[in-house]
Amino acid sequence: MKRKFLFVLLMSLMALVLVACGGGAALECDDPIGCVEVAPGDPIVIASALVISGPDAQLGLDSQYGVEIALDFQGELLGHPLELQPEDDGCVAEQGQAAAQKIVSNPQIVGAIGTSCSGAGVPASKIISDNGYVMISPSNTAPVLTDPETHEAGYLRTAHNDKVQGRAMAEFAYNELGIRRAAAIHDGDPYTEGLASVFRDEFTALGGEIVAFEAESRDATNVEPLLTTVAAAGPEFIYYPVFTNLGALITKTAKEVDGLEGVTLAAADGLQSPDFLEAAGAAAEGMYASGPDLGFANETYDRFQEAYLDKYGSEPLSVFHAHAFDATNMLLDAIEEVAQQGEDGTLLIGRQALRDALYATSNFSGITGTLTCDENGDCADPKIAVSQVQDGGFVAVWP
């Protein structure tokens, strides 16, 4: 009798153990670079690494808001809440590196949206990739980041490649404005130098002449010597795809340098923000800027704009908010595709499987267009527009 009682007790205990374990086999990670395990009820954590402070903050905050709205629209995923860990890339290499280090120090982060600036993206993409994570940038545009020789395995982007933007601005200057003599200025950053270089090459290929190709420190406080040198070369057009402080200084000083009277000024997406317009003041009136075409005609963008205004109290601050929204949704879709689910709600997300799913993205319907990723991480449906500052605001004028 005693032996029978012990047998029944043992069977009961085993049944309790099976119930506690969900009654099924435990999830096992067989991913070659590891997995993220999300316990029942815990959030799925993603990170952002965007410039959210300093003179270029509006560029990154605009993207940050795009990420947050995407998470709001999603609500939860596979029965788990979504959590965002925001980091600041500072729009410089050092802070991009620091942001990436913080991200990879948290094993619960599944993937990241960032960086804002290509200069931050170069070191960040290496750290992210070397540690098995994945990152999708909404606004890095430097060609070097998706060049087959320098591309990092965990890096993708929804922003255009500046091979497209540089060509578009060259065509606008040469064909639409009739410019034949142009100058270009950069600050040595991968974004600014890369875009200026593409413009130079494409403008020359069209038959134009680059009379000056100059570099200036991002922290410069006096650009009169630079612009005096440029003026001596006799350009009709100056393209300076730089950031807020240097861009405003060049714009204002160009109005005061002999020999630049009547010269057309043009910049790029790094200057398309209210902060630049305020810093440059009246000197910006009439200048041009290249950047992504924001003529998104779809219901999702209408809903997005309403949410942006309701949540943040303003119109979009810059030009990559929709690209950030699309990047976030691409990441969420890939997580949903590859996550293994336990009977108790546990998730197991393979890091290589997640990368593979993102690179396999094809005909993804986003606000910015239909996105398909290539083997080097370029996913954009690239459409470039040129805007002009009219009455203190950017107005699209081409195409």
Short mmCIF file of C-alpha atoms in Angstrom, two decimals, residues 34-338:
data_model
loop_
_atom_site.label_atom_id
_atom_site.label_comp_id
_atom_site.label_asym_id
_atom_site.label_seq_id
_atom_site.Cartn_x
_atom_site.Cartn_y
_atom_site.Cartn_z
CA GLY A 34 22.73 33.28 -31.35
CA CYS A 35 19.19 34.04 -30.29
CA VAL A 36 17.23 36.52 -28.23
CA GLU A 37 14.90 34.84 -25.74
CA VAL A 38 11.85 36.85 -24.73
CA ALA A 39 10.15 35.47 -21.63
CA PRO A 40 6.35 35.33 -21.29
CA GLY A 41 4.99 38.85 -20.78
CA ASP A 42 8.34 40.53 -21.37
CA PRO A 43 8.71 43.18 -24.08
CA ILE A 44 10.37 42.78 -27.44
CA VAL A 45 13.09 45.41 -27.24
CA ILE A 46 14.40 47.34 -30.20
CA ALA A 47 16.84 50.24 -30.09
CA SER A 48 17.29 53.47 -31.96
CA ALA A 49 20.58 55.28 -32.57
CA LEU A 50 19.66 58.69 -33.95
CA VAL A 51 20.89 62.25 -33.44
CA ILE A 52 18.51 63.61 -30.80
CA SER A 53 20.59 66.44 -29.35
CA GLY A 54 22.78 69.25 -30.63
CA PRO A 55 22.52 71.40 -33.76
CA ASP A 56 21.34 68.55 -36.00
CA ALA A 57 18.76 67.15 -33.57
CA GLN A 58 15.78 67.89 -35.79
CA LEU A 59 17.15 65.47 -38.39
CA GLY A 60 17.21 62.64 -35.85
CA LEU A 61 14.14 63.55 -33.83
CA ASP A 62 12.13 63.47 -37.03
CA SER A 63 13.25 59.86 -37.55
CA GLN A 64 12.79 59.02 -33.86
CA TYR A 65 9.19 60.12 -34.12
CA GLY A 66 8.77 57.87 -37.16
CA VAL A 67 10.01 54.90 -35.13
CA GLU A 68 7.71 55.72 -32.21
CA ILE A 69 4.65 56.08 -34.44
CA ALA A 70 5.38 52.72 -36.08
CA LEU A 71 5.52 51.10 -32.63
CA ASP A 72 2.30 52.86 -31.61
CA PHE A 73 0.53 51.62 -34.73
CA GLN A 74 1.77 48.05 -34.12
CA GLY A 75 0.83 48.02 -30.42
CA GLU A 76 2.19 44.55 -29.64
CA LEU A 77 3.80 41.68 -31.51
CA LEU A 78 3.20 37.96 -31.00
CA GLY A 79 1.49 38.72 -27.71
CA HIS A 80 4.38 40.81 -26.36
CA PRO A 81 4.56 44.56 -25.76
CA LEU A 82 7.15 46.57 -27.67
CA GLU A 83 9.85 48.61 -25.96
CA LEU A 84 12.25 51.17 -27.42
CA GLN A 85 15.75 51.86 -26.08
CA PRO A 86 16.79 55.23 -27.58
CA GLU A 87 20.45 56.17 -27.99
CA ASP A 88 21.98 59.37 -29.40
CA ASP A 89 24.37 59.01 -32.36
CA GLY A 90 25.37 62.70 -32.13
CA CYS A 91 25.78 62.77 -35.92
CA VAL A 92 29.49 62.07 -35.39
CA ALA A 93 31.64 58.95 -35.45
CA GLU A 94 32.53 58.95 -31.74
CA GLN A 95 28.94 59.08 -30.55
CA GLY A 96 27.82 56.61 -33.18
CA GLN A 97 30.40 54.18 -31.83
CA ALA A 98 29.28 54.80 -28.24
CA ALA A 99 25.61 54.32 -29.13
CA ALA A 100 26.37 51.01 -30.84
CA GLN A 101 28.38 49.81 -27.84
CA LYS A 102 25.42 50.51 -25.57
CA ILE A 103 23.12 48.60 -27.88
CA VAL A 104 25.25 45.46 -28.09
CA SER A 105 25.74 45.50 -24.31
CA ASN A 106 22.03 44.66 -23.95
CA PRO A 107 21.42 41.05 -25.06
CA GLN A 108 17.65 41.62 -25.09
CA ILE A 109 17.79 44.11 -27.97
CA VAL A 110 16.59 42.37 -31.11
CA GLY A 111 17.56 45.03 -33.65
CA ALA A 112 18.18 48.74 -34.06
CA ILE A 113 16.98 51.64 -36.19
CA GLY A 114 19.84 54.00 -37.00
CA THR A 115 22.01 55.81 -37.42
CA SER A 116 20.93 59.28 -38.56
CA CYS A 117 24.26 60.32 -40.02
CA SER A 118 26.60 58.32 -42.22
CA GLY A 119 29.64 59.45 -40.23
CA ALA A 120 28.12 57.78 -37.16
CA GLY A 121 26.94 54.84 -39.24
CA VAL A 122 30.39 53.72 -40.36
CA PRO A 123 31.69 52.72 -36.89
CA ALA A 124 28.24 51.79 -35.58
CA SER A 125 27.52 49.36 -38.41
CA LYS A 126 30.78 47.50 -37.75
CA ILE A 127 30.11 47.14 -34.01
CA ILE A 128 26.52 46.07 -34.62
CA SER A 129 27.57 43.53 -37.24
CA ASP A 130 30.56 42.13 -35.36
CA ASN A 131 28.30 41.39 -32.39
CA GLY A 132 25.61 39.63 -34.40
CA TYR A 133 22.99 42.37 -34.24
CA VAL A 134 21.17 44.08 -37.10
CA MET A 135 20.65 47.78 -37.87
CA ILE A 136 18.44 49.53 -40.43
CA SER A 137 19.18 53.19 -41.12
CA PRO A 138 16.42 55.56 -42.21
CA SER A 139 18.77 58.35 -43.30
CA ASN A 140 22.35 57.19 -43.94
CA THR A 141 22.95 57.91 -47.61
CA ALA A 142 26.74 57.66 -48.07
CA PRO A 143 27.65 55.19 -50.84
CA VAL A 144 30.44 53.67 -48.71
CA LEU A 145 27.95 52.04 -46.32
CA THR A 146 26.54 49.70 -48.96
CA ASP A 147 29.59 49.40 -51.18
CA PRO A 148 30.42 45.68 -51.62
CA GLU A 149 33.99 46.33 -50.44
CA THR A 150 33.02 48.07 -47.18
CA HIS A 151 29.48 46.92 -46.35
CA GLU A 152 28.92 45.33 -42.93
CA ALA A 153 26.78 42.19 -42.75
CA GLY A 154 24.29 43.48 -40.17
CA TYR A 155 23.56 46.78 -41.91
CA LEU A 156 20.67 47.80 -44.16
CA ARG A 157 18.97 51.10 -44.98
CA THR A 158 15.66 52.45 -46.25
CA ALA A 159 17.22 55.77 -47.28
CA HIS A 160 18.39 56.36 -50.83
CA ASN A 161 22.00 55.90 -51.89
CA ASP A 162 23.70 59.21 -52.65
CA LYS A 163 24.71 57.82 -56.00
CA VAL A 164 21.10 58.65 -56.85
CA GLN A 165 20.94 62.00 -55.05
CA GLY A 166 24.22 63.31 -56.45
CA ARG A 167 23.15 62.40 -59.97
CA ALA A 168 19.76 64.08 -59.49
CA MET A 169 21.27 67.36 -58.33
CA ALA A 170 23.79 67.34 -61.18
CA GLU A 171 20.98 66.82 -63.68
CA PHE A 172 18.89 69.57 -62.09
CA ALA A 173 21.77 72.06 -62.16
CA TYR A 174 22.90 71.21 -65.68
CA ASN A 175 19.61 70.56 -67.44
CA GLU A 176 17.08 72.68 -65.54
CA LEU A 177 19.16 75.67 -64.46
CA GLY A 178 21.58 75.63 -67.39
CA ILE A 179 24.63 75.67 -65.10
CA ARG A 180 27.98 74.92 -66.72
CA ARG A 181 30.47 75.95 -63.99
CA ALA A 182 29.96 74.61 -60.48
CA ALA A 183 31.81 74.32 -57.18
CA ALA A 184 31.29 71.81 -54.36
CA ILE A 185 32.13 72.01 -50.65
CA HIS A 186 32.19 69.20 -48.05
CA ASP A 187 33.41 68.74 -44.46
CA GLY A 188 35.22 65.40 -44.81
CA ASP A 189 32.34 63.37 -43.38
CA PRO A 190 31.40 60.22 -45.35
CA TYR A 191 28.02 61.74 -46.17
CA THR A 192 29.17 65.21 -47.19
CA GLU A 193 32.28 64.15 -49.09
CA GLY A 194 30.54 61.20 -50.69
CA LEU A 195 27.62 63.27 -51.96
CA ALA A 196 29.82 66.15 -53.14
CA SER A 197 32.00 63.64 -54.99
CA VAL A 198 29.05 62.03 -56.77
CA PHE A 199 27.77 65.46 -57.77
CA ARG A 200 31.22 66.37 -59.11
CA ASP A 201 31.51 63.20 -61.16
CA GLU A 202 27.98 63.32 -62.54
CA PHE A 203 28.11 67.03 -63.36
CA THR A 204 31.38 66.52 -65.21
CA ALA A 205 29.92 63.55 -67.09
CA LEU A 206 27.09 65.77 -68.31
CA GLY A 207 29.62 68.20 -69.77
CA GLY A 208 29.88 70.69 -66.91
CA GLU A 209 33.05 71.92 -65.23
CA ILE A 210 33.83 71.69 -61.52
CA VAL A 211 35.91 74.81 -60.93
CA ALA A 212 36.48 74.19 -57.20
CA PHE A 213 36.14 71.18 -54.90
CA GLU A 214 36.89 72.27 -51.34
CA ALA A 215 36.78 70.95 -47.78
CA GLU A 216 36.01 72.92 -44.62
CA SER A 217 35.87 71.92 -40.96
CA ARG A 218 32.41 71.15 -39.64
CA ASP A 219 33.20 73.39 -36.67
CA ALA A 220 34.48 76.33 -38.72
CA THR A 221 33.59 79.80 -37.48
CA ASN A 222 34.94 81.76 -40.45
CA VAL A 223 34.41 80.59 -44.03
CA GLU A 224 35.29 83.86 -45.77
CA PRO A 225 38.75 82.58 -46.88
CA LEU A 226 37.13 79.42 -48.26
CA LEU A 227 34.47 81.30 -50.18
CA THR A 228 36.98 83.86 -51.45
CA THR A 229 38.93 80.96 -52.98
CA VAL A 230 35.75 79.55 -54.48
CA ALA A 231 34.72 82.95 -55.85
CA ALA A 232 38.07 83.33 -57.60
CA ALA A 233 37.31 80.17 -59.60
CA GLY A 234 34.19 81.76 -61.08
CA PRO A 235 31.36 79.28 -60.35
CA GLU A 236 27.75 79.84 -61.30
CA PHE A 237 26.54 77.34 -58.70
CA ILE A 238 27.82 76.10 -55.32
CA TYR A 239 26.70 72.74 -53.90
CA TYR A 240 27.44 72.22 -50.19
CA PRO A 241 25.76 69.09 -48.78
CA VAL A 242 26.79 69.74 -45.16
CA PHE A 243 25.06 70.02 -41.77
CA THR A 244 23.31 72.83 -39.91
CA ASN A 245 26.04 75.01 -38.41
CA LEU A 246 28.44 74.98 -41.35
CA GLY A 247 25.59 75.18 -43.84
CA ALA A 248 24.13 78.28 -42.22
CA LEU A 249 27.56 79.92 -42.04
CA ILE A 250 28.28 79.28 -45.72
CA THR A 251 24.82 80.50 -46.72
CA LYS A 252 25.13 83.80 -44.85
CA THR A 253 28.77 84.46 -45.71
CA ALA A 254 28.23 83.79 -49.43
CA LYS A 255 26.01 86.86 -49.55
CA GLU A 256 28.92 89.02 -48.38
CA VAL A 257 31.83 87.75 -50.51
CA ASP A 258 32.80 89.67 -53.62
CA GLY A 259 32.45 87.60 -56.76
CA LEU A 260 29.56 85.46 -55.52
CA GLU A 261 26.82 87.91 -56.44
CA GLY A 262 24.17 86.05 -58.39
CA VAL A 263 25.73 82.63 -57.75
CA THR A 264 23.12 79.93 -57.10
CA LEU A 265 23.43 78.18 -53.73
CA ALA A 266 22.34 74.59 -53.16
CA ALA A 267 22.53 72.08 -50.31
CA ALA A 268 21.04 68.67 -49.50
CA ASP A 269 18.86 66.80 -47.02
CA GLY A 270 21.20 67.48 -44.09
CA LEU A 271 19.98 71.08 -44.11
CA GLN A 272 16.27 70.50 -44.61
CA SER A 273 15.05 71.49 -41.16
CA PRO A 274 13.52 74.51 -39.39
CA ASP A 275 16.72 74.89 -37.35
CA PHE A 276 18.75 75.53 -40.52
CA LEU A 277 16.22 78.01 -41.87
CA GLU A 278 16.28 79.90 -38.58
CA ALA A 279 20.09 79.90 -38.42
CA ALA A 280 20.54 81.02 -42.03
CA GLY A 281 17.73 83.55 -41.94
CA ALA A 282 16.95 85.62 -45.01
CA ALA A 283 20.18 84.50 -46.70
CA ALA A 284 18.59 81.10 -47.40
CA GLU A 285 15.79 82.56 -49.50
CA GLY A 286 15.95 81.25 -53.06
CA MET A 287 18.54 78.53 -52.43
CA TYR A 288 17.93 74.91 -53.43
CA ALA A 289 18.21 71.61 -51.57
CA SER A 290 18.12 68.03 -52.82
CA GLY A 291 16.60 65.24 -50.77
CA PRO A 292 14.01 62.48 -50.72
CA ASP A 293 10.80 63.16 -52.58
CA LEU A 294 8.11 63.49 -49.91
CA GLY A 295 5.19 63.34 -52.31
CA PHE A 296 3.83 60.19 -50.67
CA ALA A 297 0.27 59.68 -51.87
CA ASN A 298 -1.12 56.89 -49.69
CA GLU A 299 -3.56 56.45 -46.83
CA THR A 300 -0.88 55.24 -44.43
CA TYR A 301 1.04 58.50 -44.81
CA ASP A 302 -2.14 60.51 -44.23
CA ARG A 303 -2.70 58.57 -41.00
CA PHE A 304 0.98 58.94 -40.11
CA GLN A 305 0.89 62.73 -40.53
CA GLU A 306 -2.18 63.00 -38.32
CA ALA A 307 -0.49 60.91 -35.63
CA TYR A 308 2.72 62.98 -35.88
CA LEU A 309 0.83 66.25 -35.40
CA ASP A 310 -1.28 64.86 -32.55
CA LYS A 311 1.67 63.31 -30.70
CA TYR A 312 4.37 65.94 -31.22
CA GLY A 313 2.43 69.11 -32.00
CA SER A 314 4.15 69.97 -35.27
CA GLU A 315 4.50 69.07 -38.90
CA PRO A 316 7.44 66.72 -39.64
CA LEU A 317 10.73 68.35 -38.66
CA SER A 318 12.84 66.96 -41.48
CA VAL A 319 12.70 64.50 -44.38
CA PHE A 320 13.35 60.94 -43.12
CA HIS A 321 10.39 60.29 -40.80
CA ALA A 322 8.65 58.01 -43.31
CA HIS A 323 11.88 56.10 -43.97
CA ALA A 324 12.16 55.47 -40.21
CA PHE A 325 8.55 54.29 -40.09
CA ASP A 326 9.22 51.87 -42.95
CA ALA A 327 12.48 50.64 -41.38
CA THR A 328 10.71 49.87 -38.11
CA ASN A 329 7.91 47.98 -39.83
CA MET A 330 10.42 45.98 -41.88
CA LEU A 331 12.13 44.95 -38.65
CA LEU A 332 8.85 44.04 -36.93
CA ASP A 333 7.72 41.98 -39.93
CA ALA A 334 11.02 40.09 -39.95
CA ILE A 335 10.79 39.40 -36.21
CA GLU A 336 7.28 38.03 -36.65
CA GLU A 337 8.47 35.82 -39.51
CA VAL A 338 11.41 34.17 -37.75
#
